Tab-separated table of C-alpha atoms and ligand atoms in Angstrom:
chain	number	residue	atom	x	y	z
A	19	MET	CA	93.979	81.739	91.995
A	20	GLU	CA	91.050	79.390	92.266
A	21	THR	CA	87.928	80.233	90.508
A	22	GLY	CA	84.511	78.014	90.701
A	23	ALA	CA	82.626	79.879	87.992
A	24	PRO	CA	83.529	79.601	84.336
A	25	MET	CA	86.299	81.803	83.629
A	26	ALA	CA	85.702	85.445	82.361
A	27	PRO	CA	88.015	86.052	79.166
A	28	LEU	CA	89.862	88.995	80.471
A	29	LEU	CA	90.694	86.866	83.562
A	30	LEU	CA	91.778	83.957	81.018
A	31	VAL	CA	93.890	86.424	79.207
A	32	LYS	CA	95.279	87.684	82.548
A	33	MET	CA	96.239	84.145	83.509
A	34	LEU	CA	98.157	83.474	80.538
A	35	GLN	CA	100.586	86.571	80.634
A	36	VAL	CA	104.286	85.905	81.364
A	37	ALA	CA	107.020	88.447	82.008
A	38	ARG	CA	110.141	87.971	79.874
A	39	ILE	CA	112.971	89.377	81.910
A	40	ARG	CA	116.443	90.177	79.969
A	41	GLY	CA	118.940	90.589	82.800
A	42	GLY	CA	121.839	92.398	83.427
A	43	LYS	CA	120.552	96.142	83.092
A	44	LYS	CA	121.790	98.364	86.228
A	45	LEU	CA	118.354	99.779	87.585
A	46	MET	CA	118.847	103.531	88.305
A	47	GLY	CA	116.197	106.204	89.207
A	48	THR	CA	113.336	107.085	91.267
A	49	VAL	CA	109.865	105.380	91.956
A	50	GLU	CA	107.013	106.309	94.377
A	51	ALA	CA	105.667	103.685	96.412
A	52	SER	CA	102.243	102.741	96.216
A	53	GLY	CA	99.585	102.457	99.311
A	54	SER	CA	99.782	99.413	101.109
A	55	LYS	CA	97.562	96.486	100.035
A	56	ASN	CA	98.045	95.085	103.761
A	57	SER	CA	96.760	98.457	104.985
A	58	ALA	CA	94.032	99.034	102.366
A	59	LEU	CA	92.231	95.564	102.638
A	60	PRO	CA	91.382	95.737	106.310
A	61	ILE	CA	90.659	99.550	105.913
A	62	LEU	CA	88.216	98.885	103.014
A	63	ALA	CA	86.440	96.049	105.093
A	64	ALA	CA	86.335	98.624	108.208
A	65	THR	CA	84.162	100.909	105.853
A	66	LEU	CA	81.565	98.804	106.724
A	67	LEU	CA	81.182	99.642	110.283
A	68	THR	CA	79.343	103.064	109.715
A	69	SER	CA	76.273	103.659	107.395
A	70	GLU	CA	77.988	107.178	106.639
A	71	GLU	CA	80.021	107.875	103.618
A	72	VAL	CA	83.775	107.095	104.088
A	73	THR	CA	86.763	108.127	101.557
A	74	ILE	CA	89.937	106.106	101.213
A	75	ARG	CA	92.798	107.373	99.431
A	76	GLN	CA	96.191	106.088	98.211
A	77	VAL	CA	94.540	102.692	97.761
A	78	PRO	CA	96.867	100.803	95.219
A	79	ASP	CA	95.470	99.490	91.970
A	80	LEU	CA	95.556	95.756	92.312
A	81	SER	CA	93.502	92.871	91.734
A	82	ASP	CA	93.087	92.231	95.536
A	83	ILE	CA	91.608	95.494	95.787
A	84	ARG	CA	88.891	94.995	93.399
A	85	PHE	CA	87.959	91.468	94.941
A	86	MET	CA	87.625	93.520	98.197
A	87	ALA	CA	85.514	96.056	96.479
A	88	GLU	CA	83.321	93.176	94.756
A	89	ILE	CA	82.725	91.570	98.210
A	90	LEU	CA	81.548	95.305	99.656
A	91	ARG	CA	79.181	95.499	96.818
A	92	HIS	CA	77.877	91.890	97.617
A	93	GLN	CA	77.412	93.164	101.388
A	94	GLY	CA	75.157	96.015	99.884
A	95	ALA	CA	77.291	98.913	100.135
A	96	GLU	CA	77.417	101.512	97.256
A	97	VAL	CA	80.928	101.627	96.463
A	98	SER	CA	82.430	104.010	93.490
A	99	HIS	CA	85.893	104.810	92.649
A	100	PRO	CA	85.777	108.414	91.354
A	101	GLU	CA	89.442	108.766	90.600
A	102	LYS	CA	92.702	106.773	90.728
A	103	GLY	CA	93.810	105.705	94.155
A	104	THR	CA	90.238	106.903	95.683
A	105	TRP	CA	87.392	104.763	96.617
A	106	VAL	CA	84.045	105.852	98.170
A	107	ILE	CA	81.950	103.557	100.137
A	108	ARG	CA	78.524	103.940	101.482
A	109	ALA	CA	77.332	101.161	103.645
A	110	GLN	CA	73.803	102.467	104.397
A	111	LYS	CA	72.064	98.835	104.588
A	112	ILE	CA	74.284	95.683	104.642
A	113	HIS	CA	73.688	92.107	105.203
A	114	HIS	CA	76.018	89.567	107.377
A	115	GLN	CA	76.324	86.730	105.008
A	116	THR	CA	79.668	86.142	102.718
A	117	PRO	CA	79.709	83.016	100.518
A	118	TYR	CA	82.654	80.820	99.729
A	119	GLU	CA	82.642	81.432	95.961
A	120	LEU	CA	83.859	84.922	97.155
A	121	VAL	CA	86.016	84.165	100.240
A	122	ARG	CA	87.903	81.735	98.132
A	123	LYS	CA	89.258	84.189	95.579
A	124	MET	CA	91.137	86.120	98.411
A	125	ARG	CA	92.223	84.796	101.916
A	126	ALA	CA	91.973	88.460	103.251
A	127	SER	CA	88.346	88.645	102.825
A	128	VAL	CA	88.315	86.873	106.342
A	129	CYS	CA	88.888	90.415	107.635
A	130	LEU	CA	85.247	91.254	106.891
A	131	LEU	CA	84.406	88.977	109.684
A	132	GLY	CA	85.245	91.665	112.409
A	133	ALA	CA	83.565	94.389	110.326
A	134	LEU	CA	80.505	92.660	110.146
A	135	VAL	CA	80.444	91.554	113.876
A	136	GLY	CA	81.280	95.311	114.899
A	137	ARG	CA	78.201	96.628	112.713
A	138	LEU	CA	75.471	93.930	112.723
A	139	HIS	CA	76.622	91.818	115.826
A	140	GLN	CA	76.355	88.870	113.493
A	141	ALA	CA	78.596	87.445	110.907
A	142	GLU	CA	78.228	84.242	108.661
A	143	ILE	CA	81.270	84.172	106.629
A	144	ALA	CA	82.900	81.357	104.612
A	145	ILE	CA	86.357	80.194	106.156
A	146	PRO	CA	89.156	80.757	103.775
A	147	GLY	CA	91.175	77.580	102.778
A	148	GLY	CA	95.016	77.574	103.214
A	149	CYS	CA	97.429	78.524	100.539
A	150	VAL	CA	100.725	77.846	99.191
A	151	ILE	CA	102.429	79.464	101.638
A	152	GLY	CA	100.896	77.588	104.528
A	153	ALA	CA	97.800	76.359	106.419
A	154	ARG	CA	96.846	79.881	107.611
A	155	PRO	CA	93.992	78.882	109.956
A	156	ILE	CA	91.598	81.239	111.934
A	157	ASP	CA	91.569	79.705	115.409
A	158	LEU	CA	92.898	82.764	117.051
A	159	HIS	CA	90.423	84.942	115.223
A	160	LEU	CA	87.515	82.777	116.766
A	161	ARG	CA	89.481	82.606	120.161
A	162	GLY	CA	89.488	86.238	120.407
A	163	LEU	CA	85.520	86.628	119.414
A	164	GLU	CA	84.550	83.804	121.718
A	165	ALA	CA	86.661	85.745	124.589
A	166	LEU	CA	84.563	88.902	124.302
A	167	GLY	CA	81.297	86.468	124.621
A	168	CYS	CA	80.333	85.922	120.841
A	169	GLN	CA	78.719	82.628	120.219
A	170	VAL	CA	80.768	81.083	117.322
A	171	LYS	CA	80.088	77.939	115.482
A	172	VAL	CA	81.769	76.412	112.356
A	173	GLU	CA	78.996	74.760	110.231
A	174	GLY	CA	79.402	73.599	106.593
A	175	GLY	CA	82.999	75.652	106.040
A	176	VAL	CA	80.984	78.506	107.265
A	177	VAL	CA	81.733	80.382	110.440
A	178	LEU	CA	78.505	81.592	112.492
A	179	VAL	CA	79.128	84.215	115.045
A	180	ASP	CA	76.307	85.970	117.219
A	181	ALA	CA	77.739	88.847	119.125
A	182	GLN	CA	74.324	90.087	120.870
A	183	GLN	CA	75.804	89.365	124.243
A	184	ALA	CA	79.483	90.217	123.422
A	185	ARG	CA	81.000	92.439	126.226
A	186	GLY	CA	84.805	93.902	126.402
A	187	ASN	CA	87.152	91.485	128.053
A	188	ARG	CA	91.043	90.809	127.999
A	189	VAL	CA	91.704	88.528	124.928
A	190	ASN	CA	95.379	87.082	124.384
A	191	LEU	CA	96.219	86.679	120.740
A	192	ALA	CA	99.336	84.584	121.097
A	193	GLY	CA	99.617	81.462	118.712
A	194	PRO	CA	102.153	78.987	117.750
A	195	MET	CA	103.729	81.287	115.203
A	196	GLY	CA	103.418	84.504	117.321
A	197	THR	CA	100.453	87.000	116.979
A	198	THR	CA	98.020	87.210	114.179
A	199	VAL	CA	98.055	90.535	111.818
A	200	THR	CA	94.213	90.140	110.529
A	201	GLY	CA	93.078	88.654	113.407
A	202	THR	CA	94.074	91.479	115.668
A	203	ALA	CA	92.291	93.677	112.817
A	204	ASN	CA	89.407	91.321	113.178
A	205	LEU	CA	89.259	91.814	116.741
A	206	ILE	CA	89.645	95.580	117.057
A	207	MET	CA	86.824	96.048	114.493
A	208	ALA	CA	84.502	93.813	116.498
A	209	ALA	CA	85.191	95.499	119.501
A	210	VAL	CA	84.829	99.029	118.526
A	211	THR	CA	81.286	98.751	118.976
A	212	THR	CA	81.276	96.018	121.675
A	213	PRO	CA	80.100	97.799	125.138
A	214	GLY	CA	82.779	97.875	127.704
A	215	THR	CA	86.737	97.580	127.206
A	216	THR	CA	88.205	95.175	125.571
A	217	GLN	CA	92.166	94.849	126.043
A	218	ILE	CA	94.141	92.562	123.227
A	219	GLU	CA	97.429	91.082	124.431
A	220	SER	CA	100.026	89.797	122.198
A	221	ALA	CA	98.341	92.238	119.612
A	222	ALA	CA	100.105	92.505	116.211
A	223	GLN	CA	102.186	95.761	116.050
A	224	GLU	CA	102.155	95.897	112.205
A	225	PRO	CA	101.877	99.491	110.633
A	226	GLU	CA	98.850	98.183	108.933
A	227	ILE	CA	97.264	97.665	112.247
A	228	VAL	CA	98.218	101.121	113.292
A	229	ASP	CA	96.892	102.523	110.128
A	230	LEU	CA	93.615	100.826	110.739
A	231	CYS	CA	93.227	102.133	114.185
A	232	THR	CA	93.904	105.623	112.797
A	233	LEU	CA	91.032	105.201	110.548
A	234	LEU	CA	88.821	103.932	113.137
A	235	ILE	CA	89.610	106.526	115.322
A	236	LYS	CA	88.843	109.144	112.762
A	237	MET	CA	85.195	107.208	112.462
A	238	GLY	CA	84.705	107.939	116.457
A	239	ALA	CA	86.321	104.760	117.985
A	240	GLN	CA	88.383	104.784	121.327
A	241	ILE	CA	91.406	102.963	120.903
A	242	THR	CA	94.861	103.188	122.841
A	243	GLY	CA	98.092	101.153	122.417
A	244	GLN	CA	98.130	100.629	118.933
A	245	GLY	CA	101.657	99.759	117.560
A	246	THR	CA	102.217	97.894	120.765
A	247	GLY	CA	101.490	94.553	122.074
A	248	THR	CA	98.434	95.646	124.304
A	249	ILE	CA	95.696	97.517	122.395
A	250	ALA	CA	92.668	98.721	124.617
A	251	ILE	CA	89.464	99.597	122.875
A	252	THR	CA	86.430	100.980	124.754
A	253	GLY	CA	83.171	100.386	122.680
A	254	VAL	CA	81.153	103.308	121.322
A	255	LYS	CA	77.289	103.136	120.222
A	256	THR	CA	78.043	104.326	116.613
A	257	LEU	CA	80.688	105.202	113.975
A	258	HIS	CA	80.607	108.066	111.595
A	259	GLY	CA	81.993	108.890	108.116
A	260	CYS	CA	85.509	110.152	107.385
A	261	GLU	CA	88.313	110.323	105.083
A	262	HIS	CA	91.658	108.593	105.213
A	263	SER	CA	94.777	108.189	103.204
A	264	VAL	CA	96.581	104.522	103.309
A	265	ILE	CA	100.078	104.405	104.340
A	266	PRO	CA	103.028	103.609	101.887
A	267	ASP	CA	103.420	99.656	101.049
A	268	ARG	CA	106.486	98.805	103.032
A	269	ILE	CA	106.899	95.482	101.082
A	270	GLU	CA	106.708	96.889	97.679
A	271	THR	CA	109.103	99.670	98.975
A	272	GLY	CA	111.565	96.868	99.946
A	273	THR	CA	110.939	95.200	96.879
A	274	TYR	CA	112.112	97.945	94.730
A	275	LEU	CA	115.271	98.453	96.815
A	276	VAL	CA	116.110	94.728	96.344
A	277	ALA	CA	115.505	95.295	92.367
A	278	GLY	CA	117.952	98.251	92.630
A	279	ALA	CA	120.789	96.075	94.629
A	280	ILE	CA	120.438	92.913	92.681
A	281	THR	CA	121.686	94.865	89.760
A	282	GLY	CA	124.174	96.791	91.386
A	283	GLY	CA	122.127	99.918	90.417
A	284	ASP	CA	121.056	102.926	92.345
A	285	VAL	CA	116.928	103.000	93.286
A	286	THR	CA	115.552	105.600	95.268
A	287	VAL	CA	111.659	104.930	96.499
A	288	LYS	CA	109.837	108.077	97.212
A	289	ARG	CA	106.877	108.677	99.409
A	290	ALA	CA	108.356	105.918	101.618
A	291	GLU	CA	108.493	105.292	105.308
A	292	PRO	CA	111.745	104.270	106.599
A	293	LYS	CA	110.862	103.705	110.097
A	294	HIS	CA	108.445	101.049	108.736
A	295	LEU	CA	111.638	99.154	107.270
A	296	LYS	CA	114.081	99.284	110.025
A	297	SER	CA	114.955	95.404	110.492
A	298	PHE	CA	114.974	94.806	106.416
A	299	LEU	CA	117.166	97.974	105.863
A	300	GLU	CA	119.584	96.836	108.691
A	301	LYS	CA	119.908	93.505	106.984
A	302	LEU	CA	120.450	95.220	103.415
A	303	ASN	CA	123.112	97.459	104.724
A	304	GLU	CA	124.854	94.490	106.507
A	305	ALA	CA	124.989	92.595	103.208
A	306	GLY	CA	127.066	95.613	102.168
A	307	VAL	CA	124.216	97.464	99.638
A	308	GLY	CA	124.559	101.254	100.306
A	309	VAL	CA	121.443	102.465	102.058
A	310	GLU	CA	120.349	106.353	102.636
A	311	VAL	CA	117.564	107.329	104.204
A	312	GLY	CA	115.594	110.673	104.505
A	313	PRO	CA	112.232	111.673	105.939
A	314	ASP	CA	110.219	110.046	102.907
A	315	TYR	CA	112.613	108.265	100.852
A	316	ILE	CA	114.907	105.516	100.779
A	317	ARG	CA	117.897	104.771	98.593
A	318	ALA	CA	119.636	101.551	97.803
A	319	PHE	CA	123.115	101.590	95.707
A	320	GLY	CA	125.752	98.960	94.782
A	321	TYR	CA	125.998	95.309	94.960
A	322	PRO	CA	125.495	93.264	97.915
A	323	GLN	CA	128.650	91.844	98.961
A	324	ASN	CA	128.391	89.700	102.357
A	325	ALA	CA	126.544	86.586	103.337
A	326	VAL	CA	123.903	87.442	105.966
A	327	SER	CA	121.596	85.462	108.259
A	328	ILE	CA	117.998	86.553	108.427
A	329	THR	CA	115.224	85.257	110.532
A	330	THR	CA	111.428	86.385	109.797
A	331	ALA	CA	109.294	87.544	112.615
A	332	PRO	CA	106.187	89.725	113.338
A	333	TYR	CA	106.720	93.553	113.204
A	334	PRO	CA	109.178	94.961	113.992
A	335	GLY	CA	111.270	91.844	113.023
A	336	PHE	CA	112.161	90.964	109.376
A	337	PRO	CA	109.312	90.581	107.215
A	338	THR	CA	107.967	87.331	105.828
A	339	ASP	CA	106.721	89.052	102.931
A	340	LEU	CA	110.388	90.182	101.858
A	341	GLN	CA	111.838	86.650	102.579
A	342	ALA	CA	111.594	85.704	98.901
A	343	GLN	CA	113.165	88.735	97.572
A	344	PHE	CA	115.868	89.095	99.919
A	345	THR	CA	116.792	85.242	99.110
A	346	ALA	CA	117.049	86.289	95.449
A	347	LEU	CA	119.686	88.948	96.515
A	348	GLN	CA	121.716	86.478	98.698
A	349	CYS	CA	122.040	84.157	95.713
A	350	LEU	CA	124.738	86.846	94.630
A	351	VAL	CA	127.223	87.154	97.763
A	352	ASN	CA	130.131	85.265	98.530
A	353	GLY	CA	129.750	82.920	101.472
A	354	ARG	CA	126.548	80.956	102.960
A	355	SER	CA	123.643	82.881	104.029
A	356	THR	CA	120.720	81.521	106.030
A	357	ILE	CA	117.061	82.266	105.831
A	358	THR	CA	114.760	80.957	108.622
A	359	GLU	CA	111.005	81.301	108.277
A	360	LYS	CA	109.296	81.871	111.660
A	361	ILE	CA	106.140	82.917	110.365
A	362	TYR	CA	105.138	80.253	107.441
A	363	PRO	CA	107.832	77.577	107.984
A	364	SER	CA	107.241	75.975	104.503
A	365	ARG	CA	107.239	79.333	102.563
A	366	PHE	CA	110.059	78.291	100.123
A	367	MET	CA	108.370	77.212	96.888
A	368	HIS	CA	110.255	79.988	95.167
A	369	ASN	CA	113.398	78.472	95.857
A	370	ALA	CA	112.941	75.296	93.763
A	371	GLU	CA	112.579	77.818	90.911
A	372	LEU	CA	115.759	79.917	91.888
A	373	GLN	CA	117.443	76.773	91.883
A	374	ARG	CA	116.528	76.225	88.017
A	375	MET	CA	118.335	79.387	87.654
A	376	GLY	CA	121.464	78.149	89.026
A	377	ALA	CA	121.011	79.365	92.959
A	378	LYS	CA	122.596	76.771	95.258
A	379	ILE	CA	120.074	76.383	98.073
A	380	SER	CA	119.426	73.784	100.678
A	381	HIS	CA	116.796	73.186	103.210
A	382	GLU	CA	117.162	72.275	107.103
A	383	GLY	CA	113.695	72.335	108.432
A	384	ALA	CA	112.545	76.074	108.212
A	385	THR	CA	115.983	77.122	107.269
A	386	ALA	CA	117.291	78.047	103.766
A	387	ILE	CA	120.866	77.518	103.128
A	388	ILE	CA	122.147	79.698	100.434
A	389	THR	CA	125.664	78.947	98.983
A	390	GLY	CA	126.219	82.374	97.074
A	391	ASN	CA	128.066	83.680	94.127
A	392	GLN	CA	126.866	80.936	91.775
A	393	PRO	CA	126.099	82.829	88.463
A	394	LEU	CA	122.362	83.127	87.745
A	395	SER	CA	121.084	82.211	83.967
A	396	GLY	CA	117.460	82.978	82.941
A	397	ALA	CA	115.231	80.212	82.591
A	398	PRO	CA	111.286	79.776	82.581
A	399	VAL	CA	110.212	79.847	85.891
A	400	MET	CA	106.764	79.457	87.887
A	401	ALA	CA	105.337	82.033	90.332
A	402	SER	CA	103.735	80.093	93.232
A	403	ASP	CA	102.358	83.149	95.234
A	404	LEU	CA	102.710	86.680	95.241
A	405	ARG	CA	106.045	87.560	96.711
A	406	ALA	CA	107.461	84.649	94.871
A	407	SER	CA	106.443	86.183	91.594
A	408	ALA	CA	108.362	89.286	92.481
A	409	ALA	CA	111.404	87.242	93.672
A	410	LEU	CA	111.764	85.332	90.447
A	411	ILE	CA	111.352	88.804	88.241
A	412	LEU	CA	114.300	90.019	90.727
A	413	ALA	CA	116.477	86.953	90.075
A	414	GLY	CA	115.659	87.612	86.448
A	415	LEU	CA	117.024	91.129	86.561
A	416	ALA	CA	120.324	89.533	87.471
A	417	ALA	CA	120.411	86.475	85.490
A	418	GLN	CA	122.353	86.026	82.205
A	419	GLY	CA	120.050	85.562	79.202
A	420	GLU	CA	115.868	85.386	79.326
A	421	THR	CA	113.921	84.481	82.317
A	422	TRP	CA	110.131	84.010	81.695
A	423	VAL	CA	107.978	84.195	84.671
A	424	GLN	CA	104.562	82.254	84.497
A	425	ARG	CA	101.532	82.783	86.485
A	426	LEU	CA	101.745	86.458	86.656
A	427	TYR	CA	98.412	86.703	88.155
A	428	HIS	CA	99.978	86.433	91.500
A	429	LEU	CA	102.123	89.613	91.108
A	430	ASP	CA	99.163	91.650	90.142
A	431	ARG	CA	97.367	90.726	93.633
A	432	GLY	CA	99.999	92.890	95.200
A	433	TYR	CA	102.199	95.076	92.945
A	434	GLU	CA	100.772	97.677	90.900
A	435	ARG	CA	102.469	98.388	87.515
A	436	PHE	CA	105.419	96.148	88.383
A	437	GLU	CA	107.058	95.645	84.798
A	438	GLU	CA	105.886	99.319	83.842
A	439	ARG	CA	107.673	100.708	86.902
A	440	LEU	CA	110.698	98.361	86.662
A	441	GLN	CA	110.810	99.474	83.064
A	442	ALA	CA	111.192	103.311	83.914
A	443	LEU	CA	114.118	102.318	86.188
A	444	GLY	CA	115.639	100.626	83.269
A	445	ALA	CA	114.957	97.116	83.374
A	446	ASP	CA	114.270	94.860	80.276
A	447	ILE	CA	110.945	93.472	81.190
A	448	GLU	CA	108.011	92.914	79.248
A	449	ARG	CA	104.728	91.467	79.778
A	450	LEU	CA	103.724	89.229	77.074
A	451	PRO	CA	101.113	86.580	76.158
A	452	ALA	CA	102.207	83.068	77.025
A	453	SER	CA	102.203	82.006	73.158
A	454	ALA	CA	105.351	84.562	72.927
A	455	MET	CA	107.224	82.032	75.015
A	456	PRO	CA	109.545	79.489	73.314
A	457	LYS	CA	108.310	76.291	72.270
A	458	GLY	CA	108.103	73.963	75.200
A	459	PHE	CA	108.457	76.512	77.781
A	460	ALA	CA	104.859	77.004	78.528
A	461	GLU	CA	103.107	75.281	81.081
A	462	ASP	CA	100.389	72.983	79.743
B	511	EPU	N1	97.928	81.621	112.628
B	511	EPU	C1	97.430	80.679	113.279
B	511	EPU	N2	95.935	80.786	113.868
B	511	EPU	C2	95.359	82.166	113.434
B	511	EPU	C3	95.846	83.011	112.606
B	511	EPU	C4	97.193	82.669	111.992
B	511	EPU	O1	98.024	79.720	113.655
B	511	EPU	O2	94.334	82.158	113.752
B	511	EPU	C5	99.419	81.529	112.168
B	511	EPU	C6	99.512	81.449	110.885
B	511	EPU	O3	99.372	80.233	109.905
B	511	EPU	C7	100.791	81.977	110.426
B	511	EPU	C8	101.100	83.052	111.415
B	511	EPU	O4	100.027	82.893	112.627
B	511	EPU	O5	101.873	81.006	110.662
B	511	EPU	C9	100.804	84.356	111.072
B	511	EPU	O6	99.422	84.788	110.427
B	511	EPU	P1	98.888	86.119	110.384
B	511	EPU	O7	97.411	85.648	110.649
B	511	EPU	O8	99.676	87.018	111.018
B	511	EPU	O9	98.654	86.284	109.009
B	511	EPU	P2	97.532	87.123	108.065
B	511	EPU	O10	97.107	88.171	108.808
B	511	EPU	O11	96.656	85.988	107.360
B	511	EPU	C10	99.205	89.142	107.047
B	511	EPU	C11	99.254	89.503	105.769
B	511	EPU	C12	100.485	88.134	105.028
B	511	EPU	C13	101.568	88.336	105.840
B	511	EPU	C14	101.263	87.812	107.418
B	511	EPU	C15	102.525	87.896	108.333
B	511	EPU	C16	97.103	90.634	105.066
B	511	EPU	C17	96.205	90.954	104.131
B	511	EPU	N3	98.193	89.574	104.835
B	511	EPU	O12	98.398	87.743	106.903
B	511	EPU	O13	100.712	89.162	103.549
B	511	EPU	O14	102.385	87.357	105.217
B	511	EPU	O15	100.302	88.995	107.789
B	511	EPU	O16	102.837	89.119	108.207
B	511	EPU	O17	97.593	91.582	105.858
B	511	EPU	C18	101.527	88.923	101.321
B	511	EPU	O18	101.205	90.309	101.281
B	511	EPU	O19	102.228	88.525	100.350
B	511	EPU	C19	100.913	88.194	102.592
B	511	EPU	C20	100.989	87.168	102.377
């Protein structure tokens, strides 16, 4: 995380926390999936599209969500959090500028762009930078807005959009890496109040986009085709308030299933949505892990046995956000697995840390080659991003001895009470101050 202002003491304390994992315990039991982070973020942004009250439930308790609430307040919305999981937003009078000091804290704040254009027909929002998983440009978001007739300028790191003359049009969101998830969300939010019909081609088909559309339809938007590659939106004059519950987090669900499998345990995730994890579950099963699926639960049991090859792809393909966790799992099996990353070709920072734990991984371009069946041993390791932090903890669960995962603030962006819930499944994991680490282990 980057912060410009002097660091608040609580934040500093959090930044200095580490996880200590003592490996070798089989994880057994049931855990309930949280609401999806990547649904909740654009959905919270979308509440700015109406002046009426919107209530969002099943919102996970994460630092990214608190950042988003801070941004909504900055835009002028009244934001309250009456009970766990519920946020109430009333955006009666809002303004269109979002500065860099807010945007830089969380890349997903870029989804304010579509909400501000949809509500105010203008936006001025600082462009988030790249991050450790890749360059992460927003050219496709801007190309989409231009196709609607918006005037778009980039000046001093800020994108300025004037949508007064915008009209529905055909827009294609295909880019070099496929489509864009938050770009699709932005364009939908911009189009819901743009006169005429907008047809988005090569739209993202992710369940999180469908969830956003479900909310917008409840708010009075006219949208069809969500969940397919072509989404049509006919602009309406205004949107109104509603209540909505966020879908379960498929990435968190997958992470708990790997936690069970990597320890040869038996873990069931309740309130899960199996159909959102089809390609992941197929690969888990191909790896030899037992998988049982019910209407709203998924159970994974037994150790992985087989080397498998995965290639990440936009939904419904294998999710890039489960790539690091699956890599940790593949370290255990006999044979040679390959992991090809098609969304973020350099999202392999976690592999250097897994190698420090004894994993045998080499790279050829955007493919990681894992020679499995190498015993993992506990080590001090450094999390580079959200999913890497989860993968290192999972590896620690399977390793002999103590693993210390540093930079835990990455984990807190996307996993609610992760170590507490792993403990409930039987893991020996504790969150500790960095000062508890053995001498010489902590980073400077
Ligand atoms: N891209 C472009 N131009 C653009 C936009 C994207 O070239 O204008 C490229 C990106 O550089 C990347 C690919 O297209 O190579 C996909 O990017 P996308 O825009 O789809 O990613 P995103 O919307 O910024 C969301 C999730 C990510 C997840 C990706 C891919 C949220 C808030 N974030 O990001 O989640 O990895 O989709 O599925 O929804 C995470 O939760 O750990 C996470 C990183």
